[in-house]
Short mmCIF file of C-alpha atoms in Angstrom, two decimals:
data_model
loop_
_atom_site.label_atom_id
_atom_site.label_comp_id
_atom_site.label_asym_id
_atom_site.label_seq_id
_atom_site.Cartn_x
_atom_site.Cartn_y
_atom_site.Cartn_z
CA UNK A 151 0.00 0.00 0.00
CA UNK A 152 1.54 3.59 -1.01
CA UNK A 153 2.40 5.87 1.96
CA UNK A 154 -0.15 8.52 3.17
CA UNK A 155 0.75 11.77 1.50
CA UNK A 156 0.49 15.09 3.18
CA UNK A 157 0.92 18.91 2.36
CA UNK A 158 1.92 21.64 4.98
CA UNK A 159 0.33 25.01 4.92
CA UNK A 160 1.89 27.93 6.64
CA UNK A 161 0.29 31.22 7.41
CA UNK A 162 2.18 34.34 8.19
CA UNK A 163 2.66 37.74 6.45
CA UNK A 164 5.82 37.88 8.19
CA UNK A 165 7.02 34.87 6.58
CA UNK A 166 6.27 36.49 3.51
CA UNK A 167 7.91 40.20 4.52
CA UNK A 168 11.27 38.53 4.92
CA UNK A 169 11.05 39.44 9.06
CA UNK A 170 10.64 35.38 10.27
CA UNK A 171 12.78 32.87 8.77
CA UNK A 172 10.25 29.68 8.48
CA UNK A 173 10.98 26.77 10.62
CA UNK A 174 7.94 25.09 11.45
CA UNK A 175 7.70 23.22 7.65
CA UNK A 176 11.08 22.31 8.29
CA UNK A 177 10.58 20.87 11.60
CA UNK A 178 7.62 18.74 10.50
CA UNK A 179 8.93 17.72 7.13
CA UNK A 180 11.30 15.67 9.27
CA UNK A 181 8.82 14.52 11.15
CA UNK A 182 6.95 13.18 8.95
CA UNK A 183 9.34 11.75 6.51
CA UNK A 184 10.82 9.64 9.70
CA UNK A 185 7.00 8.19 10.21
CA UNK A 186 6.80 7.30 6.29
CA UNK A 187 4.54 9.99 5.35
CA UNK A 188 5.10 11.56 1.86
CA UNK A 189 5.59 15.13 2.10
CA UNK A 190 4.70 16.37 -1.33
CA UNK A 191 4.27 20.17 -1.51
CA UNK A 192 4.46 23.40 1.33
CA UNK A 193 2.56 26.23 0.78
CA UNK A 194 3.15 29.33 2.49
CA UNK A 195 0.03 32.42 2.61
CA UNK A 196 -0.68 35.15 3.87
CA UNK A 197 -2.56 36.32 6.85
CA UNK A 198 -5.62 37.19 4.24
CA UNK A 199 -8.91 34.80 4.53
CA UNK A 200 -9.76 34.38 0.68
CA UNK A 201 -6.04 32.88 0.37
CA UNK A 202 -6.24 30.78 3.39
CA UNK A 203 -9.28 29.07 1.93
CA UNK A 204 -8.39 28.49 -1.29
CA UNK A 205 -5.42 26.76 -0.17
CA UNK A 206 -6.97 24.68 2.65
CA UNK A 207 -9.75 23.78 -0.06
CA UNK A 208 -6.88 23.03 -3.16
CA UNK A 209 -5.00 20.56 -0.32
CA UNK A 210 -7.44 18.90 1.84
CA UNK A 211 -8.99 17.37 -1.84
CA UNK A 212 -5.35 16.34 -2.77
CA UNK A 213 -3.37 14.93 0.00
CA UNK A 214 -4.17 12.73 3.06
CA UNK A 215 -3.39 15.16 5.48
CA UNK A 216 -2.98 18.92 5.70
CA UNK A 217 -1.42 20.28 8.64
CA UNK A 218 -1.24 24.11 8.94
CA UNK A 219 1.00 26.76 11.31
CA UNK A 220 0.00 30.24 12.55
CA UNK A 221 -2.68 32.53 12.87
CA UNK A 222 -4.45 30.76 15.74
CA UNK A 223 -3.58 33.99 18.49
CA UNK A 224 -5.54 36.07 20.32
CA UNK A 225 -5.27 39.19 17.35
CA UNK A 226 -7.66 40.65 14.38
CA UNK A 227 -4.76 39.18 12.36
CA UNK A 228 -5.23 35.62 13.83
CA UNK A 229 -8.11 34.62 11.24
CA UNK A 230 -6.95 30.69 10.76
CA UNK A 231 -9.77 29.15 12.76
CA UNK A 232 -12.38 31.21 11.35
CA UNK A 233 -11.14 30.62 7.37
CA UNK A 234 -10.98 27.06 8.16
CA UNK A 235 -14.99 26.71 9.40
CA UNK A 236 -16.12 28.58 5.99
CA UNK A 237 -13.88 26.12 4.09
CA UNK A 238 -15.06 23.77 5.64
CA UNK A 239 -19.12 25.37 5.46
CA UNK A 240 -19.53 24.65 9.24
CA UNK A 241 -19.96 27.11 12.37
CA UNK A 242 -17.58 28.33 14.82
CA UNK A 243 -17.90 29.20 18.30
CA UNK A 244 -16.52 28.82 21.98
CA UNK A 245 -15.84 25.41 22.74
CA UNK A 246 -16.63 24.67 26.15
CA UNK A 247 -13.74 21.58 26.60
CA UNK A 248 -11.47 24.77 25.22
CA UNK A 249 -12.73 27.46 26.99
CA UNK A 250 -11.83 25.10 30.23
CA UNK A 251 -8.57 23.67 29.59
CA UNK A 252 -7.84 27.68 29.48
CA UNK A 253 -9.69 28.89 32.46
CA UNK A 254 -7.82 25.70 34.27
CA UNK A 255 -4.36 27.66 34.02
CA UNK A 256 -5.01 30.97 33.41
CA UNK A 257 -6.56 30.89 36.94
CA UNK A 258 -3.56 28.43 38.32
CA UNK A 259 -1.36 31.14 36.89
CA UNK A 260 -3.68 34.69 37.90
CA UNK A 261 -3.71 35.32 34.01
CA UNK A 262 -6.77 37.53 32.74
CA UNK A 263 -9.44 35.21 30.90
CA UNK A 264 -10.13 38.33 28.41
CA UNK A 265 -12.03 38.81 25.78
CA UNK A 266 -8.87 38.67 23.17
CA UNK A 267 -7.95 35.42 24.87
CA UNK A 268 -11.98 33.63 24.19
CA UNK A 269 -11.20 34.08 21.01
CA UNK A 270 -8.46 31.44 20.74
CA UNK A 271 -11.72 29.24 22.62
CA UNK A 272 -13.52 29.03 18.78
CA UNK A 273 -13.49 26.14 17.49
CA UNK A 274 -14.90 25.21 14.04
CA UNK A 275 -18.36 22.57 14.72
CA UNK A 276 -17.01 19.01 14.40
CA UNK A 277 -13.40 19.42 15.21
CA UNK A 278 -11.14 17.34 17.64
CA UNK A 279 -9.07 19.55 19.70
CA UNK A 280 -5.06 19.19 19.85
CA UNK A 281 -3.67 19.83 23.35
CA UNK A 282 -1.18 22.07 23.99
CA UNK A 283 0.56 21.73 26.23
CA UNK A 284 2.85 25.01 26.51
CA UNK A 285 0.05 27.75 26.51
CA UNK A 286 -3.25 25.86 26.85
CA UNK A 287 -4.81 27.33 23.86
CA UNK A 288 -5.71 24.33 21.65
CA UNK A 289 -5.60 23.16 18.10
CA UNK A 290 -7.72 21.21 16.05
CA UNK A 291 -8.16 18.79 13.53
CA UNK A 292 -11.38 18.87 11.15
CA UNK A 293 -11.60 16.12 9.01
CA UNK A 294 -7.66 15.90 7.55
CA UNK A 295 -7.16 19.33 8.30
CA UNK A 296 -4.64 19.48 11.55
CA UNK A 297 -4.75 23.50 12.79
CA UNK A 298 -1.41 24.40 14.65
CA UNK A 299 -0.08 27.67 16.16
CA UNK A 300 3.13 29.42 14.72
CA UNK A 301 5.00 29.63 17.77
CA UNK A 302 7.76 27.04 16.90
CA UNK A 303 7.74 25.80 21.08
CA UNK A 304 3.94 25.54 20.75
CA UNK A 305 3.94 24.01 17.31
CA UNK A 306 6.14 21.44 18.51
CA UNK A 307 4.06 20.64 21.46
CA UNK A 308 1.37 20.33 19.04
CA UNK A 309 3.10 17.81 16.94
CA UNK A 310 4.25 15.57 19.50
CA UNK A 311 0.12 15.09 20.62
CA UNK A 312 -1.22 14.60 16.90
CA UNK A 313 1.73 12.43 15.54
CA UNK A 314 0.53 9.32 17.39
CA UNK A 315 -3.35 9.76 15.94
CA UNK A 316 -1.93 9.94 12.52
CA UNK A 317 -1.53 6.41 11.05
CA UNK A 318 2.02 6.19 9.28
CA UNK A 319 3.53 4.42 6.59
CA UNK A 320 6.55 2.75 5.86
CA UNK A 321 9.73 4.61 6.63
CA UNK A 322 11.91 4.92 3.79
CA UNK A 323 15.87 3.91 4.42
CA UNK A 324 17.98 6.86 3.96
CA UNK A 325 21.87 6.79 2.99
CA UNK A 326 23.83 9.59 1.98
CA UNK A 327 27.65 10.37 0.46
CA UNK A 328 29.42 13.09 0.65
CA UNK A 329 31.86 13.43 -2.41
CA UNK A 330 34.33 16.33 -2.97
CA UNK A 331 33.41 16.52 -6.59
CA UNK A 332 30.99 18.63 -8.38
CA UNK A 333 27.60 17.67 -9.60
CA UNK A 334 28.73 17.81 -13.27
CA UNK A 335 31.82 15.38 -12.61
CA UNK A 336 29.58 12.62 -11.40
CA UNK A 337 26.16 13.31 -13.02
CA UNK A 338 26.95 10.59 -15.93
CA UNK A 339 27.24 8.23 -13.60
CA UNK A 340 24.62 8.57 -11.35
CA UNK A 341 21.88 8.75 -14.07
CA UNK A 342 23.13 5.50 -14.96
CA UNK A 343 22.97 4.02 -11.26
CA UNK A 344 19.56 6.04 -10.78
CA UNK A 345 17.86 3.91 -14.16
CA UNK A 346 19.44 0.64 -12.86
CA UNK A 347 18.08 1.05 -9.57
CA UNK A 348 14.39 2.75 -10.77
CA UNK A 349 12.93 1.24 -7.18
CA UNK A 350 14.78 3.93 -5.20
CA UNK A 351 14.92 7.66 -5.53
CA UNK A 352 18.70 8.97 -6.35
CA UNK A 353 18.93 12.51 -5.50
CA UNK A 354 22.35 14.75 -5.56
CA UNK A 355 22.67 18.42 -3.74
CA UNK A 356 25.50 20.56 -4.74
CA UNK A 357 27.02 22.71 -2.25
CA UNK A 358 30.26 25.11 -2.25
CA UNK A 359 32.51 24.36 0.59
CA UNK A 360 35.26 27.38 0.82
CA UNK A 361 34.17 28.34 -3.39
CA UNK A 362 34.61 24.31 -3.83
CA UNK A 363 32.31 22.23 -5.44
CA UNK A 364 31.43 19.28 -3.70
CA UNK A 365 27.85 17.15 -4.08
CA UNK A 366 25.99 15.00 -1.56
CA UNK A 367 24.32 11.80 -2.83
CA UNK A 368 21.24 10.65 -1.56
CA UNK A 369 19.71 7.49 -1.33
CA UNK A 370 16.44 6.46 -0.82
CA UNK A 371 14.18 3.77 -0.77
CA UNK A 372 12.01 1.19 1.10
CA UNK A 373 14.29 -1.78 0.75
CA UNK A 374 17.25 -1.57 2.89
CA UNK A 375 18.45 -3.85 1.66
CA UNK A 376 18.79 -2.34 -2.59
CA UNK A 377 19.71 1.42 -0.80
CA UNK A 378 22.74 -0.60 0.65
CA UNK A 379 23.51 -2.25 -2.64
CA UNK A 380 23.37 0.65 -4.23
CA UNK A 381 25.46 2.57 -1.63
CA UNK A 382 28.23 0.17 -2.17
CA UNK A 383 27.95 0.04 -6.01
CA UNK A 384 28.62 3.72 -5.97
CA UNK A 385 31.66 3.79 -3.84
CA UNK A 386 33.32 1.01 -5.61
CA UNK A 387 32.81 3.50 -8.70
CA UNK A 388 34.48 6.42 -6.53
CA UNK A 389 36.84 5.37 -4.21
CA UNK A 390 37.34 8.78 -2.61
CA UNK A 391 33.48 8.89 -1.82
CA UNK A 392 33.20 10.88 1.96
CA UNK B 223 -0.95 52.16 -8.47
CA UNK B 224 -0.67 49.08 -6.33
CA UNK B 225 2.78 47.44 -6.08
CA UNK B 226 3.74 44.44 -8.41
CA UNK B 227 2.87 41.16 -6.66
CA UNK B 228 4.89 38.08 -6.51
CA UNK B 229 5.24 34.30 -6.00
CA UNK B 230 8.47 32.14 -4.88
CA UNK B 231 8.40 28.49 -6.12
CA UNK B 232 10.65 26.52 -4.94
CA UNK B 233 11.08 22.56 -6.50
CA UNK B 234 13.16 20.26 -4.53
CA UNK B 235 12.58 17.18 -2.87
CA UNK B 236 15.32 17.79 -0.51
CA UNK B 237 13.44 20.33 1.49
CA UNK B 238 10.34 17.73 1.28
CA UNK B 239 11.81 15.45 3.26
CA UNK B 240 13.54 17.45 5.94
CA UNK B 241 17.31 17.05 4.76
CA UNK B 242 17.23 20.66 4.11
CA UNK B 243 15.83 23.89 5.77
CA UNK B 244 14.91 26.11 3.07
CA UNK B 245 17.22 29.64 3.03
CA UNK B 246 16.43 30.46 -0.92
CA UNK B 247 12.61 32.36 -0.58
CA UNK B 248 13.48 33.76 3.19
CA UNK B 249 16.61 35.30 0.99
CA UNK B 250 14.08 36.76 -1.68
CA UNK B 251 11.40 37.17 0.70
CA UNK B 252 13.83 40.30 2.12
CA UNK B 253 14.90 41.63 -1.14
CA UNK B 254 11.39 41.84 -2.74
CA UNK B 255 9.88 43.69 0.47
CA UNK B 256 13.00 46.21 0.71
CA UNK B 257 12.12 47.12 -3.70
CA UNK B 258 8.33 47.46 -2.67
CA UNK B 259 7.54 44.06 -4.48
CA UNK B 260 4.63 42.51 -2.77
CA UNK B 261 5.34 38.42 -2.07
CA UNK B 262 2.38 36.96 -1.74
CA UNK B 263 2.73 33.17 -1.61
CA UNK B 264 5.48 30.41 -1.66
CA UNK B 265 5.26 27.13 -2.63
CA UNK B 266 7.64 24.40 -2.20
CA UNK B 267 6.86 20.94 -4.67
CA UNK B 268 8.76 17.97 -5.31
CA UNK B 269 11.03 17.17 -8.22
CA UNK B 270 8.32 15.77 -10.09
CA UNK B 271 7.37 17.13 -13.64
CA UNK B 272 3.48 17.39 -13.64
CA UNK B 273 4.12 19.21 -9.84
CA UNK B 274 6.15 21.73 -11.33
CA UNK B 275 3.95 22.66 -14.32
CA UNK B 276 1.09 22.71 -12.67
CA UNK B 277 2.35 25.35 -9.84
CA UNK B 278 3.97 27.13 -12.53
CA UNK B 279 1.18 27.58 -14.55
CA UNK B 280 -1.40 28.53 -11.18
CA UNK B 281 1.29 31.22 -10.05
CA UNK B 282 1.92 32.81 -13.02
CA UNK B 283 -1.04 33.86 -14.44
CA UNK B 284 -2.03 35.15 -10.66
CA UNK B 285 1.15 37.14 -9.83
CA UNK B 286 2.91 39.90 -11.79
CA UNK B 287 6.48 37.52 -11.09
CA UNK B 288 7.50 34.30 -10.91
CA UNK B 289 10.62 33.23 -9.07
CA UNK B 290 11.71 29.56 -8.82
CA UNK B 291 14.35 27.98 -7.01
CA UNK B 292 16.39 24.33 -7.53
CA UNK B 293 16.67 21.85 -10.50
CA UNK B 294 18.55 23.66 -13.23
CA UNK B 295 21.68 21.33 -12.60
CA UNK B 296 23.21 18.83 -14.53
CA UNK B 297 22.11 15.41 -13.08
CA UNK B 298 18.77 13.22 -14.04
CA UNK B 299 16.50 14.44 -11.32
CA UNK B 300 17.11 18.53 -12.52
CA UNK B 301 13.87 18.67 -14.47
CA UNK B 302 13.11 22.17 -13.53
CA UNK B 303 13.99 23.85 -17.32
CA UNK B 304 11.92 20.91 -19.44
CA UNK B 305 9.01 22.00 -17.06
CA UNK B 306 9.03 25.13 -17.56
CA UNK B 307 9.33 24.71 -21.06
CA UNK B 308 6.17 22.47 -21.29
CA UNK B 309 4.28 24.79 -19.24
CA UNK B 310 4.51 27.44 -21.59
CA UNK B 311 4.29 25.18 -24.60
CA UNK B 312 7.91 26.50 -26.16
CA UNK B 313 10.73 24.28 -27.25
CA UNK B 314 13.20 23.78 -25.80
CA UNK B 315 17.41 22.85 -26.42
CA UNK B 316 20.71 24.37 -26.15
CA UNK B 317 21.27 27.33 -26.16
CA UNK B 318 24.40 29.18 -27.85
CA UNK B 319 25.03 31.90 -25.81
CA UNK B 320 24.65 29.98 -22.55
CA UNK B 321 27.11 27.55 -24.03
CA UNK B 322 29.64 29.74 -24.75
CA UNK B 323 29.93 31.33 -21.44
CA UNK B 324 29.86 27.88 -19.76
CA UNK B 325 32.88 26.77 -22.40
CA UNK B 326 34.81 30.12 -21.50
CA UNK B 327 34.77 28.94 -17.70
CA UNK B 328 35.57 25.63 -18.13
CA UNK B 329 38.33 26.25 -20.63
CA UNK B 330 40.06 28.13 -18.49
CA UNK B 331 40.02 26.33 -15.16
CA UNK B 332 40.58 23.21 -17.00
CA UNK B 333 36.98 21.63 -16.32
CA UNK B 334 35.57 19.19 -18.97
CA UNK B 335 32.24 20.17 -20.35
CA UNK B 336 30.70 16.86 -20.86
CA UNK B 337 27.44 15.61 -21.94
CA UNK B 338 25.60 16.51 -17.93
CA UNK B 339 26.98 19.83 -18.06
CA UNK B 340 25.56 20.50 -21.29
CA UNK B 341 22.27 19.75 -19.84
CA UNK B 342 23.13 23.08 -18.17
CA UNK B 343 22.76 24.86 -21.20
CA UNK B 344 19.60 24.22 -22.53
CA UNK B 345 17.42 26.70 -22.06
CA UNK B 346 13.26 27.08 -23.74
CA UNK B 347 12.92 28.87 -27.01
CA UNK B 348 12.24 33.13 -26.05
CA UNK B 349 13.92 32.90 -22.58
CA UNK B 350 16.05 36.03 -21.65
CA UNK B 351 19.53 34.65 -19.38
CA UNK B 352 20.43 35.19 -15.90
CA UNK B 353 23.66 35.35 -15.62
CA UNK B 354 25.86 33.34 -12.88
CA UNK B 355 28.96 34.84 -11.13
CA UNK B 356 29.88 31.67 -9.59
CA UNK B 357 29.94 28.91 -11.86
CA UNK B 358 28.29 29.88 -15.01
CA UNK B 359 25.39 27.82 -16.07
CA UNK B 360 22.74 30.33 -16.17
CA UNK B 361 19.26 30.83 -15.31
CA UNK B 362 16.70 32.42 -17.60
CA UNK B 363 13.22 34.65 -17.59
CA UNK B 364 10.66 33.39 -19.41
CA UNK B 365 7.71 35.99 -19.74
CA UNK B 366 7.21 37.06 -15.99
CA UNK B 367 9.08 33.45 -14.93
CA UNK B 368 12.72 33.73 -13.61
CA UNK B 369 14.42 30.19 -13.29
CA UNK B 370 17.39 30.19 -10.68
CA UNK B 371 19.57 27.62 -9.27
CA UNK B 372 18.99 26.20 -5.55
CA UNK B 373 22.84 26.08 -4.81
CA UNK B 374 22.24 29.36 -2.39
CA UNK B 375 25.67 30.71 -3.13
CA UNK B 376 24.47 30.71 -7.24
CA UNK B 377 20.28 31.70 -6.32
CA UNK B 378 21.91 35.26 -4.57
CA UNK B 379 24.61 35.98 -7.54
CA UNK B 380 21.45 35.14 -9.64
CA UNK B 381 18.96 37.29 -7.89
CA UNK B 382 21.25 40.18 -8.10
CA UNK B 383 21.95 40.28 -11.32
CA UNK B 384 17.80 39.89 -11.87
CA UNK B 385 16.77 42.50 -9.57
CA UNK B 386 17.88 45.72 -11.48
CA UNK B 387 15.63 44.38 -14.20
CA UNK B 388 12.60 43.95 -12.17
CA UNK B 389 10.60 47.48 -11.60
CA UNK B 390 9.87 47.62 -8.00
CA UNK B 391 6.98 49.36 -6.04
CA UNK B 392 6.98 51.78 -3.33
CA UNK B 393 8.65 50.20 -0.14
CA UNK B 394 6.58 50.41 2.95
CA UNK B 395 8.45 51.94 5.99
CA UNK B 396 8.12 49.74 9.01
CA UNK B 397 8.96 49.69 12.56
CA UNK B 398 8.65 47.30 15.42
CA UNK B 399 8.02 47.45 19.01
CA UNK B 400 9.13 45.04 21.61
CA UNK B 401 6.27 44.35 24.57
CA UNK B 402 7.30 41.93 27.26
CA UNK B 403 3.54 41.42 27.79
CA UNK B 404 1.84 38.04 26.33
CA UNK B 405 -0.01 38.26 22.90
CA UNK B 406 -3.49 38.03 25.17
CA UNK B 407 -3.00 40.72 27.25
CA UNK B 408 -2.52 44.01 24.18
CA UNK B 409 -4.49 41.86 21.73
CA UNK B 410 -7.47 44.56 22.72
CA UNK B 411 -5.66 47.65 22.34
CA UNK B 412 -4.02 46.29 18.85
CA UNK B 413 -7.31 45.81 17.54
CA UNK B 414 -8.36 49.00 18.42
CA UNK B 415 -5.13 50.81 16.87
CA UNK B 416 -5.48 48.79 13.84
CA UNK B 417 -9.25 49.68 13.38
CA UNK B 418 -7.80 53.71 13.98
CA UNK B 419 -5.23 53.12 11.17
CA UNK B 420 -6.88 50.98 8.64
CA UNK B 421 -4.15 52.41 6.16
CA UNK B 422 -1.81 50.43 8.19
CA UNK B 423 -1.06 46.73 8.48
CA UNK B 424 -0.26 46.42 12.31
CA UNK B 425 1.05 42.80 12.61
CA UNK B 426 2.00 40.84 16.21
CA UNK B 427 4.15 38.25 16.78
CA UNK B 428 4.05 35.99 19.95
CA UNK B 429 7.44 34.63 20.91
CA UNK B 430 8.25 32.92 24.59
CA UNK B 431 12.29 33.95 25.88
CA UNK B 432 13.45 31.76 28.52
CA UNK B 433 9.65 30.56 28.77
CA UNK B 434 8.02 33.85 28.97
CA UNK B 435 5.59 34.99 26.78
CA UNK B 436 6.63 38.24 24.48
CA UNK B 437 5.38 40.11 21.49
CA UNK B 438 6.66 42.13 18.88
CA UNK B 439 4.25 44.60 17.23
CA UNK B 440 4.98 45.34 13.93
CA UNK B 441 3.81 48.06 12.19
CA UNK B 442 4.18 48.49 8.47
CA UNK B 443 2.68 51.39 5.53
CA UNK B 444 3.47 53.58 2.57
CA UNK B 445 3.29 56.44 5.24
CA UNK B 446 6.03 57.03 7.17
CA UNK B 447 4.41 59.66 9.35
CA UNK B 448 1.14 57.49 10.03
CA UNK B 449 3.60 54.63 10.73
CA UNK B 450 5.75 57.55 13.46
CA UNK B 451 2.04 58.40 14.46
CA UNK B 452 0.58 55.03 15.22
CA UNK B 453 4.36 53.83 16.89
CA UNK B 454 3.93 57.06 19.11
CA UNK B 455 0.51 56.04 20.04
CA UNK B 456 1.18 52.87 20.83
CA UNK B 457 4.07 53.96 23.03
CA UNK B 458 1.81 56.11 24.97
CA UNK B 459 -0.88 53.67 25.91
CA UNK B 460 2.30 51.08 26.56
CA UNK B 461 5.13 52.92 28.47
CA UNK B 462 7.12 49.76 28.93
CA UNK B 463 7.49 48.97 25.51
CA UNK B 464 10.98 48.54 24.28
#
């Protein structure tokens, strides 16, 4: 059976500006590729509702899962929860099991239960909440939509409670060398090994190293067994493989 | 008139899977904002043809630009200049001015330009070069398309030699303000600035420092003196801003 395929969506005009380096995608694109789920496209929006909907809309059809960062705060700008209902055609409002979890520590902690702060309380109709377990303001998933916040510590936290609820697929085996050549030096070559071994996915990443070209090799696949074969194929080609 | 908008697309399977944190669109994210060009969505697909296209082909008919990052190099899996070239229905093949650059490089530091780097030099039918500082192999513009390499090193020497050709916008002016106050607690006042100064796009950003909540405000517009005005405002209300 193929893997479960997914798509991240990240939400943040100051992704966009050039202010906030994005990290989140990053962090969950590892993630998921260690669970065997197929990362297979990132899209990145701004903090404008028409956008965020046509997105959500384009990726929940297309992939298994869609997991989204940011705009779940307390701020006019933090419209995530509200675009996702009117994807979705349902309503939003408080959720009570929300609305508690916060009460629980804003009280343990003598934080003001504001107006500003209900907000983060709405909950599209239908949806599951994910805990979190750094602020107390939840998540949620609706349907195979999973809707995290953009702080990276509360993302995270978010992660590590909806991983285990996702079902995963098969890991792939990894394998990577490091050769101090450049890409043009050994492409020949590893066209060649890439057609002879069609089963795995052959990928090579330039880099400059003090203005020198060098090129990792990357091996993938879901036999361990042919990404090893492979592995040692190459290197008996290039001898000063890293 | 409004600024010109833009999109980043950025192909690579690398950053799919985690291997790599993407540097390429933060880069461009900067430079577009600082020439008034107005980024309004990134999107990051895999190394696979009909992917590519198909983004392509959504993002440039929707944006004024099109900037893409990764697979212009020589191996099997750099599919990035056939796509584009099928996406706009051109031909494509090598290109004689892109080969003799490449040829004047590799003459002279005594690299051979075999059959992968040739790849290199093909280029679709009505595309416009971009040249490369650091190794050569160009990238090209193709209507309101501009084709760069991933290799961050080349994608900068690229994007500066692209810029000056690009006619910007008017750069907004913006400043930021430091609260050591959670999100939650000036959420109310920031909606009420932001209804005040609807010219404005007043942005905040929840971070936690040594597990303490903190937020910057961000304040950005073609004004400068509404921007001064609202920043003054703001300071008012919040003496112990930073």
């Amino acid at each position: 059976m193929a893997n479960p395929t997914a798509a991240i969506l990240v939400i943040g005009d100051e992704i966009l500006s050039g202010r906030t380096r994005e990290g989140n995608a990053h962090f969950l694109a590892g993630e998921l590729f260690a669970r065997g789920i197929d990362l297979r496209e990132v899209r990145i929006v701004a903090d404008v509702e028409s956008d965020i909907i046509a997105a959500v809309n384009a990726l929940r059809v297309r992939y298994d899962h869609v997991f989204t960062s940011g705009g779940i705060g307390p701020t006019h700008d933090d419209i995530t929860a509200d675009a996702i209902a009117r994807a979705f055609d349902v309503s939003i409002s408080v959720n009570e099991e929300a609305r508690a979890v916060m009460a629980e520590r804003y009280d343990r902690l003598g934080i003001e239960f504001n107006e500003a702060r209900l907000r983060m309380a709405r909950i599209p109709q239908g949806a599951t909440l994910i805990e979190n377990a750094v602020s107390a303001a939840p998540g949620f998933s609706l349907d195979n939509v999973h809707v995290m916040a953009g702080v990276p510590e509360v993302f995270k936290a978010m992660v590590a409670v909806l991983m285990p609820r996702i079902p995963g697929g098969l890991p792939l085996t990894t394998a990577s060398v490091r050769m101090n050549r450049a890409e043009g030096e050994v492409a020949a070559s590893l066209t060649e090994l890439a057609a002879r071994y069609a089963d795995l996915s052959l990928g090579s990443y330039p880099f400059l190293s003090d203005g020198k070209p060098g090129t990792h090799i990357v091996f993938r696949g879901a036999d361990p067994a042919r990404v090893a074969e492979a592995v040692s194929l190459w290197r008996a080609e290039w001898p000063d493989a890293v």
